[in-house]
């Protein structure tokens, strides 16, 4: 049997959710297309996987570019070398930052949407176009508590994330019956990864053991979602650290 | 006492929600800035109000233009002629159309967002900047069932509307305690107005009396929201015709 | 034209939501059946209404008694003396109290449900049986933030209130198309009334002006809901003081 | 290392969700307390597990009896014979049936609540009392689409299920930070089990392969929830067959 292929969009530092997801899928035997903006970062993620005996290749893309996303899927669907067309896609791009609403520039509002929602649409649409005809496959969108609630200082983030959630819902209702599993995972809380810790170095100590979301633990649930039998698919799952108030 | 001023953004045909909202506010003694894209349409809405003894003026704007929105609020906050700065803003822009997800162009996805969500951000931000310092006023955003759920063929619409809802929530949580009442009205069902009936002329007969949302009835609830005492403000209200399944 | 009749279930002190609702309906010309557990309290509410020129009568009931609720509706549907059968019903019964979950007795859990949910079912069912055949009328259920979320120390309250919300939803979906307007009002925050202030006398000062929900302001929205045209009915409305975090 | 112990409340026929959950936990090395109303049924479930090399014992209980639930946990916490106190509890009791709202008897409304909600409270409270002090463990409540929405003919069911959901939420918010994982699984759709198929024998053929929820597939996700690391716990997961409209 040929090796299956997975695509993870929005990969950055090794200590990030995207990278952990790539490693998890590789460990299960997938060849992984490690897609992200920064060549050095994704090359490192891919080479770590290969060094551990897995299979991966970096693909530099701007996820807000229609052409880049199309090319990524061209590659993912005809991966060559005894690889199967991709059956597993994760959209993980997006930023977060508190910005005072009255100071929020129109450009910033648009930028957050373009990375967090528009790019998700591009990836979702390609996945629907390419995977649905096979009648199988999984597409997972990474959400946040902002997907469900708008809070002061986060209008731009929540507007993008809530939009992404609606894309996931619309896709699930249309393509689920065609055999494509579309899921939306609400990540509620701080992720114990490079992005957060470089901004708030003391946070890890402050929150204590398991007080931040573990990237491997999240990736574990992503893999579980992919493995679910189609007679009992999850569409929406919320994940948070045990201490997180909600 | 000076006459109060209201702003309604997204006004089109006389038989539309925007126009009915303008008439309702004018009837209660507000001077109304009738803001929309098409000069002929908003001039007609304004002149009907004036002919009925009310006070209104048309303001041609592209609600997706930051400069246009700023100028509208410049006018609304210094209306002159014995008029008070605006204390009532309605954002009512937005389109709807079913488009197959796999055929949905990136441009169309963006266009729906720009009118339905980005323009709402521009209006919301100006309202927050200008009204919050007064510690009073009302901002109402017009939502839809797509604000809450993504359905096949409506990913673009739902992504825009859910984003708009998050803007409204973020604003309400921040500016409510400062005295600015921010509300989001979920309009669920077809509106008995020019837009829908020009596309589906037989729909009115098919649905029967009161089977479509009445524009005056919706405007009545908008007025009620503005009149609510701050000790019991509504943030979210859903409105649908009595027959509408939900 | 005959005078219309309203029924308010769960009336207590004059400075309570039930009493304010009775006064609001009476002011609009309804004869009000003031239904509650304590004769002295509801007699006082009714006599205040009559003293102000309105029309009201106290009806002592245990809202958790099927027979009592049936008799209340017998009276409400054949009120005599030039009165119309009731077209407006409010269910307002219910208690709230923080109880540690591990200390929560089975009896307490049941008691909260019986008053907050089971009694609501009895009232809702009678209203459906009696009003739906007329193809008109309004039934309003008083909810709370606990209707939507379960918090530590409030499992018993939330379980009752969430159940009541489901009764309202089920009724709205079934009887709305038959002309019966069923609404659920989520009261979020402390009510500036006798019950809360007798427990926490300093709260009013602490919260400041309009920092608690005004009972007259809530009653105003209840009246608005009853007056909505059936082409644009609200099913769910949330009400909170302007300062309330949510 | 000693063998861990699990408790599943609401077990009936072998081709039911409760039984499948028991088998799944036994397969992973848990000793399972198979708790249900009908001795013959749960004995069969337990003996099938034992025959397959697993460890299980039937416990006849009425889950609506406080004493029975307490005794079940007495047994579960001191299981003897080299067994660990239970670290995994599933509440799976509950019925469903369409009943016309106006014909719904007060007794039927109460009965649905007692099995679907009150029994869940009893189990949840005992679990909180007994497991939380250990700072570890998992409690899973089985929900339904009625947990989220009230539909015509299902007021009684939805009122019970929505109440159960609030218990799960209240518990999660309180006991999660203490190390007890509380989850609520929304089962949306018909379960391919004995109960449904005995009522609607043709349904399986009509829905086609995987058109009903597979009991083993659901149990797989229950097991995944128990295995999640506490740095990324799910509280709410929805499961439905790929074809199910939602």
Short mmCIF file of N, CA, C and O in Angstrom, two decimals, chain B residues 19-110:
data_model
loop_
_atom_site.label_atom_id
_atom_site.label_comp_id
_atom_site.label_asym_id
_atom_site.label_seq_id
_atom_site.Cartn_x
_atom_site.Cartn_y
_atom_site.Cartn_z
N UNK B 19 -34.80 52.04 4.52
CA UNK B 19 -35.73 53.15 4.34
C UNK B 19 -36.80 53.16 5.44
O UNK B 19 -37.15 54.21 5.98
N UNK B 20 -37.32 51.98 5.77
CA UNK B 20 -38.35 51.91 6.81
C UNK B 20 -37.78 52.38 8.15
O UNK B 20 -38.46 53.04 8.94
N UNK B 21 -36.52 52.03 8.40
CA UNK B 21 -35.88 52.46 9.64
C UNK B 21 -35.76 53.98 9.67
O UNK B 21 -36.04 54.63 10.69
N UNK B 22 -35.35 54.56 8.54
CA UNK B 22 -35.27 56.03 8.45
C UNK B 22 -36.62 56.66 8.76
O UNK B 22 -36.72 57.62 9.53
N UNK B 23 -37.66 56.15 8.14
CA UNK B 23 -39.00 56.73 8.35
C UNK B 23 -39.43 56.62 9.81
O UNK B 23 -40.02 57.55 10.36
N UNK B 24 -39.09 55.46 10.43
CA UNK B 24 -39.50 55.26 11.82
C UNK B 24 -38.83 56.27 12.73
O UNK B 24 -39.45 56.84 13.62
N UNK B 25 -37.53 56.49 12.52
CA UNK B 25 -36.79 57.42 13.37
C UNK B 25 -37.27 58.85 13.11
O UNK B 25 -37.39 59.66 14.05
N UNK B 26 -37.55 59.17 11.85
CA UNK B 26 -38.04 60.51 11.52
C UNK B 26 -39.38 60.77 12.18
O UNK B 26 -39.65 61.86 12.69
N UNK B 27 -40.20 59.76 12.18
CA UNK B 27 -41.54 59.88 12.79
C UNK B 27 -41.44 60.21 14.27
O UNK B 27 -42.31 60.88 14.85
N UNK B 28 -40.37 59.73 14.91
CA UNK B 28 -40.17 59.99 16.34
C UNK B 28 -39.43 61.30 16.59
O UNK B 28 -39.01 61.57 17.70
N UNK B 29 -39.20 62.06 15.52
CA UNK B 29 -38.61 63.37 15.73
C UNK B 29 -37.12 63.48 15.46
O UNK B 29 -36.52 64.53 15.70
N UNK B 30 -36.53 62.41 14.97
CA UNK B 30 -35.11 62.49 14.61
C UNK B 30 -34.94 63.11 13.22
O UNK B 30 -35.73 62.85 12.31
N UNK B 31 -33.90 63.89 13.09
CA UNK B 31 -33.39 64.22 11.77
C UNK B 31 -32.56 63.02 11.33
O UNK B 31 -31.73 62.53 12.10
N UNK B 32 -32.78 62.54 10.09
CA UNK B 32 -32.14 61.29 9.67
C UNK B 32 -31.16 61.51 8.52
O UNK B 32 -31.52 62.09 7.49
N UNK B 33 -29.94 61.05 8.72
CA UNK B 33 -28.97 61.00 7.63
C UNK B 33 -29.16 59.67 6.91
O UNK B 33 -28.86 58.62 7.46
N UNK B 34 -29.69 59.77 5.70
CA UNK B 34 -30.05 58.60 4.90
C UNK B 34 -28.85 58.26 4.02
O UNK B 34 -28.63 58.88 2.98
N UNK B 35 -28.06 57.25 4.47
CA UNK B 35 -26.79 56.99 3.79
C UNK B 35 -26.86 55.72 2.95
O UNK B 35 -27.25 54.65 3.44
N UNK B 36 -26.48 55.85 1.68
CA UNK B 36 -26.51 54.70 0.78
C UNK B 36 -25.69 54.98 -0.47
O UNK B 36 -25.18 56.08 -0.66
N UNK B 37 -25.59 53.98 -1.31
CA UNK B 37 -24.73 54.08 -2.48
C UNK B 37 -25.36 54.85 -3.64
O UNK B 37 -24.69 55.51 -4.40
N UNK B 38 -26.69 54.73 -3.78
CA UNK B 38 -27.34 55.23 -4.99
C UNK B 38 -28.11 56.51 -4.69
O UNK B 38 -29.12 56.49 -3.98
N UNK B 39 -27.60 57.60 -5.28
CA UNK B 39 -28.18 58.92 -4.99
C UNK B 39 -29.69 58.94 -5.22
O UNK B 39 -30.45 59.43 -4.37
N UNK B 40 -30.13 58.43 -6.32
CA UNK B 40 -31.56 58.52 -6.66
C UNK B 40 -32.42 57.85 -5.59
O UNK B 40 -33.47 58.37 -5.18
N UNK B 41 -31.95 56.72 -5.12
CA UNK B 41 -32.75 55.98 -4.13
C UNK B 41 -32.82 56.71 -2.80
O UNK B 41 -33.90 56.86 -2.21
N UNK B 42 -31.69 57.15 -2.30
CA UNK B 42 -31.71 57.77 -0.97
C UNK B 42 -32.35 59.16 -1.02
O UNK B 42 -32.96 59.61 -0.05
N UNK B 43 -32.24 59.82 -2.16
CA UNK B 43 -32.94 61.11 -2.28
C UNK B 43 -34.45 60.90 -2.18
O UNK B 43 -35.17 61.67 -1.57
N UNK B 44 -34.90 59.83 -2.79
CA UNK B 44 -36.32 59.55 -2.74
C UNK B 44 -36.77 59.22 -1.32
O UNK B 44 -37.82 59.68 -0.87
N UNK B 45 -35.97 58.43 -0.62
CA UNK B 45 -36.31 58.09 0.77
C UNK B 45 -36.38 59.37 1.62
O UNK B 45 -37.33 59.57 2.39
N UNK B 46 -35.37 60.23 1.42
CA UNK B 46 -35.34 61.47 2.21
C UNK B 46 -36.51 62.38 1.86
O UNK B 46 -37.15 62.98 2.74
N UNK B 47 -36.82 62.50 0.58
CA UNK B 47 -37.89 63.43 0.19
C UNK B 47 -39.25 62.93 0.66
O UNK B 47 -40.13 63.72 1.01
N UNK B 48 -39.43 61.63 0.69
CA UNK B 48 -40.69 61.09 1.23
C UNK B 48 -40.84 61.46 2.70
O UNK B 48 -41.93 61.83 3.15
N UNK B 49 -39.75 61.36 3.42
CA UNK B 49 -39.79 61.73 4.84
C UNK B 49 -40.13 63.21 5.00
O UNK B 49 -41.00 63.59 5.81
N UNK B 50 -39.46 64.05 4.21
CA UNK B 50 -39.71 65.49 4.30
C UNK B 50 -41.16 65.82 3.92
O UNK B 50 -41.82 66.62 4.57
N UNK B 51 -41.62 65.15 2.87
CA UNK B 51 -43.00 65.40 2.42
C UNK B 51 -44.01 65.05 3.52
O UNK B 51 -45.08 65.65 3.62
N UNK B 52 -43.63 64.08 4.36
CA UNK B 52 -44.53 63.68 5.46
C UNK B 52 -44.32 64.53 6.70
O UNK B 52 -44.87 64.23 7.76
N UNK B 53 -43.52 65.59 6.57
CA UNK B 53 -43.33 66.49 7.71
C UNK B 53 -42.12 66.16 8.56
O UNK B 53 -41.90 66.80 9.59
N UNK B 54 -41.34 65.19 8.13
CA UNK B 54 -40.14 64.83 8.89
C UNK B 54 -38.92 65.55 8.39
O UNK B 54 -39.00 66.41 7.50
N UNK B 55 -37.78 65.17 8.95
CA UNK B 55 -36.53 65.83 8.62
C UNK B 55 -35.50 64.78 8.23
O UNK B 55 -35.27 63.83 8.98
N UNK B 56 -34.92 64.94 7.05
CA UNK B 56 -33.96 63.94 6.57
C UNK B 56 -33.10 64.54 5.48
O UNK B 56 -33.50 65.51 4.84
N UNK B 57 -31.93 63.97 5.29
CA UNK B 57 -31.08 64.39 4.19
C UNK B 57 -30.34 63.17 3.65
O UNK B 57 -29.91 62.30 4.42
N UNK B 58 -30.20 63.09 2.34
CA UNK B 58 -29.47 61.96 1.77
C UNK B 58 -27.97 62.21 1.86
O UNK B 58 -27.52 63.34 1.73
N UNK B 59 -27.20 61.13 2.13
CA UNK B 59 -25.74 61.22 2.11
C UNK B 59 -25.23 60.03 1.28
O UNK B 59 -25.34 58.88 1.71
N UNK B 60 -24.70 60.35 0.10
CA UNK B 60 -24.19 59.28 -0.75
C UNK B 60 -22.86 58.80 -0.17
O UNK B 60 -21.94 59.59 -0.01
N UNK B 61 -22.79 57.54 0.15
CA UNK B 61 -21.50 57.01 0.61
C UNK B 61 -21.27 55.60 0.09
O UNK B 61 -22.22 54.85 -0.19
N UNK B 62 -20.00 55.29 -0.02
CA UNK B 62 -19.57 53.91 -0.18
C UNK B 62 -19.14 53.47 1.22
O UNK B 62 -18.12 53.92 1.74
N UNK B 63 -19.94 52.61 1.83
CA UNK B 63 -19.68 52.25 3.23
C UNK B 63 -18.39 51.47 3.40
O UNK B 63 -17.93 51.28 4.52
N UNK B 64 -17.81 51.03 2.30
CA UNK B 64 -16.52 50.32 2.40
C UNK B 64 -15.34 51.29 2.28
O UNK B 64 -14.20 50.85 2.25
N UNK B 65 -15.66 52.57 2.18
CA UNK B 65 -14.60 53.58 2.11
C UNK B 65 -14.43 54.25 3.46
O UNK B 65 -15.36 54.87 4.00
N UNK B 66 -13.23 54.12 4.00
CA UNK B 66 -12.94 54.70 5.30
C UNK B 66 -13.21 56.21 5.30
O UNK B 66 -13.78 56.77 6.24
N UNK B 67 -12.82 56.87 4.21
CA UNK B 67 -13.00 58.32 4.13
C UNK B 67 -14.49 58.68 4.11
O UNK B 67 -14.92 59.62 4.79
N UNK B 68 -15.26 57.94 3.34
CA UNK B 68 -16.69 58.23 3.26
C UNK B 68 -17.36 58.07 4.62
O UNK B 68 -18.21 58.89 5.02
N UNK B 69 -16.99 57.02 5.31
CA UNK B 69 -17.62 56.77 6.62
C UNK B 69 -17.22 57.87 7.61
O UNK B 69 -18.06 58.37 8.37
N UNK B 70 -15.96 58.27 7.55
CA UNK B 70 -15.51 59.35 8.45
C UNK B 70 -16.27 60.64 8.16
O UNK B 70 -16.71 61.35 9.08
N UNK B 71 -16.44 60.95 6.89
CA UNK B 71 -17.17 62.17 6.53
C UNK B 71 -18.63 62.12 6.96
O UNK B 71 -19.21 63.12 7.40
N UNK B 72 -19.21 60.94 6.83
CA UNK B 72 -20.60 60.79 7.28
C UNK B 72 -20.71 61.12 8.77
O UNK B 72 -21.63 61.82 9.20
N UNK B 73 -19.77 60.62 9.56
CA UNK B 73 -19.81 60.90 11.00
C UNK B 73 -19.42 62.35 11.30
O UNK B 73 -19.92 62.93 12.28
N UNK B 74 -18.54 62.94 10.50
CA UNK B 74 -18.27 64.37 10.67
C UNK B 74 -19.58 65.15 10.58
O UNK B 74 -19.88 66.00 11.42
N UNK B 75 -20.33 64.82 9.57
CA UNK B 75 -21.62 65.48 9.36
C UNK B 75 -22.59 65.15 10.51
O UNK B 75 -23.28 66.05 11.02
N UNK B 76 -22.61 63.88 10.90
CA UNK B 76 -23.58 63.43 11.90
C UNK B 76 -23.32 64.04 13.28
O UNK B 76 -24.25 64.23 14.06
N UNK B 77 -22.06 64.33 13.55
CA UNK B 77 -21.73 64.83 14.88
C UNK B 77 -21.86 66.35 14.97
O UNK B 77 -21.97 66.91 16.06
N UNK B 78 -21.81 67.03 13.84
CA UNK B 78 -21.98 68.48 13.82
C UNK B 78 -23.05 68.80 12.77
O UNK B 78 -22.77 69.37 11.71
N UNK B 79 -24.26 68.43 13.06
CA UNK B 79 -25.30 68.53 12.03
C UNK B 79 -25.80 69.96 11.80
O UNK B 79 -26.44 70.23 10.79
N UNK B 80 -25.51 70.89 12.72
CA UNK B 80 -25.91 72.28 12.52
C UNK B 80 -27.41 72.49 12.63
O UNK B 80 -28.18 71.56 12.94
N UNK B 81 -27.83 73.72 12.43
CA UNK B 81 -29.26 74.05 12.37
C UNK B 81 -30.10 73.56 13.54
O UNK B 81 -31.20 73.02 13.35
N UNK B 82 -29.61 73.73 14.74
CA UNK B 82 -30.42 73.31 15.88
C UNK B 82 -30.56 71.81 16.02
O UNK B 82 -31.48 71.32 16.67
N UNK B 83 -29.65 71.05 15.41
CA UNK B 83 -29.68 69.59 15.52
C UNK B 83 -28.63 69.12 16.53
O UNK B 83 -27.53 69.69 16.61
N UNK B 84 -28.98 68.08 17.26
CA UNK B 84 -28.04 67.49 18.20
C UNK B 84 -27.09 66.54 17.46
O UNK B 84 -27.47 65.96 16.45
N UNK B 85 -25.89 66.34 17.99
CA UNK B 85 -25.02 65.28 17.44
C UNK B 85 -25.76 63.95 17.49
O UNK B 85 -26.58 63.72 18.39
N UNK B 86 -25.47 63.09 16.54
CA UNK B 86 -26.24 61.84 16.43
C UNK B 86 -26.15 61.01 17.70
O UNK B 86 -25.09 60.94 18.35
N UNK B 87 -27.25 60.36 18.05
CA UNK B 87 -27.27 59.44 19.19
C UNK B 87 -27.79 58.06 18.78
O UNK B 87 -28.05 57.23 19.64
N UNK B 88 -27.90 57.85 17.48
CA UNK B 88 -28.54 56.61 17.00
C UNK B 88 -27.97 56.25 15.64
O UNK B 88 -28.11 57.02 14.68
N UNK B 89 -27.33 55.09 15.57
CA UNK B 89 -26.68 54.65 14.33
C UNK B 89 -27.14 53.24 14.00
O UNK B 89 -27.15 52.37 14.88
N UNK B 90 -27.53 53.03 12.76
CA UNK B 90 -27.89 51.68 12.31
C UNK B 90 -26.99 51.29 11.15
O UNK B 90 -26.82 52.06 10.20
N UNK B 91 -26.43 50.09 11.24
CA UNK B 91 -25.66 49.54 10.12
C UNK B 91 -26.48 48.43 9.48
O UNK B 91 -26.75 47.40 10.10
N UNK B 92 -26.82 48.65 8.25
CA UNK B 92 -27.79 47.81 7.59
C UNK B 92 -27.30 47.32 6.22
O UNK B 92 -28.05 46.73 5.46
N UNK B 93 -26.03 47.59 5.89
CA UNK B 93 -25.53 47.20 4.57
C UNK B 93 -25.36 45.69 4.48
O UNK B 93 -25.30 45.00 5.50
N UNK B 94 -25.25 45.20 3.27
CA UNK B 94 -25.02 43.77 3.10
C UNK B 94 -25.85 43.18 1.99
O UNK B 94 -26.96 43.65 1.72
N UNK B 95 -25.31 42.16 1.38
CA UNK B 95 -26.01 41.45 0.32
C UNK B 95 -26.18 40.00 0.71
O UNK B 95 -25.58 39.54 1.67
N UNK B 96 -26.97 39.29 -0.06
CA UNK B 96 -27.06 37.86 0.12
C UNK B 96 -27.32 37.20 -1.22
O UNK B 96 -28.01 37.75 -2.06
N UNK B 97 -26.72 36.04 -1.39
CA UNK B 97 -26.89 35.30 -2.65
C UNK B 97 -26.33 33.92 -2.44
O UNK B 97 -25.28 33.76 -1.80
N UNK B 98 -27.00 32.92 -2.94
CA UNK B 98 -26.47 31.57 -2.86
C UNK B 98 -25.41 31.38 -3.93
O UNK B 98 -25.66 31.68 -5.11
N UNK B 99 -24.24 30.90 -3.54
CA UNK B 99 -23.19 30.60 -4.51
C UNK B 99 -22.57 29.26 -4.12
O UNK B 99 -22.22 29.04 -2.96
N UNK B 100 -22.48 28.37 -5.09
CA UNK B 100 -21.87 27.07 -4.83
C UNK B 100 -20.45 27.25 -4.31
O UNK B 100 -19.66 28.01 -4.87
N UNK B 101 -20.12 26.56 -3.22
CA UNK B 101 -18.84 26.79 -2.55
C UNK B 101 -17.65 26.54 -3.47
O UNK B 101 -16.69 27.32 -3.49
N UNK B 102 -17.72 25.48 -4.24
CA UNK B 102 -16.55 25.17 -5.09
C UNK B 102 -16.40 26.16 -6.23
O UNK B 102 -15.34 26.28 -6.83
N UNK B 103 -17.51 26.87 -6.56
CA UNK B 103 -17.47 27.85 -7.65
C UNK B 103 -17.26 29.27 -7.12
O UNK B 103 -17.19 30.23 -7.89
N UNK B 104 -17.21 29.40 -5.81
CA UNK B 104 -17.11 30.73 -5.19
C UNK B 104 -15.72 31.33 -5.49
O UNK B 104 -14.71 30.79 -5.08
N UNK B 105 -15.71 32.46 -6.19
CA UNK B 105 -14.41 33.08 -6.51
C UNK B 105 -13.86 33.80 -5.28
O UNK B 105 -14.62 34.22 -4.40
N UNK B 106 -12.56 33.92 -5.24
CA UNK B 106 -11.92 34.63 -4.14
C UNK B 106 -12.42 36.08 -4.09
O UNK B 106 -12.62 36.65 -3.02
N UNK B 107 -12.66 36.64 -5.26
CA UNK B 107 -13.15 38.02 -5.31
C UNK B 107 -14.55 38.12 -4.70
O UNK B 107 -14.83 39.05 -3.94
N UNK B 108 -15.40 37.18 -5.03
CA UNK B 108 -16.75 37.22 -4.48
C UNK B 108 -16.72 37.05 -2.96
O UNK B 108 -17.43 37.75 -2.22
N UNK B 109 -15.89 36.12 -2.49
CA UNK B 109 -15.77 35.93 -1.03
C UNK B 109 -15.36 37.24 -0.36
O UNK B 109 -15.93 37.64 0.66
N UNK B 110 -14.39 37.90 -0.97
CA UNK B 110 -13.91 39.16 -0.40
C UNK B 110 -14.97 40.26 -0.49
O UNK B 110 -15.15 41.03 0.47
#
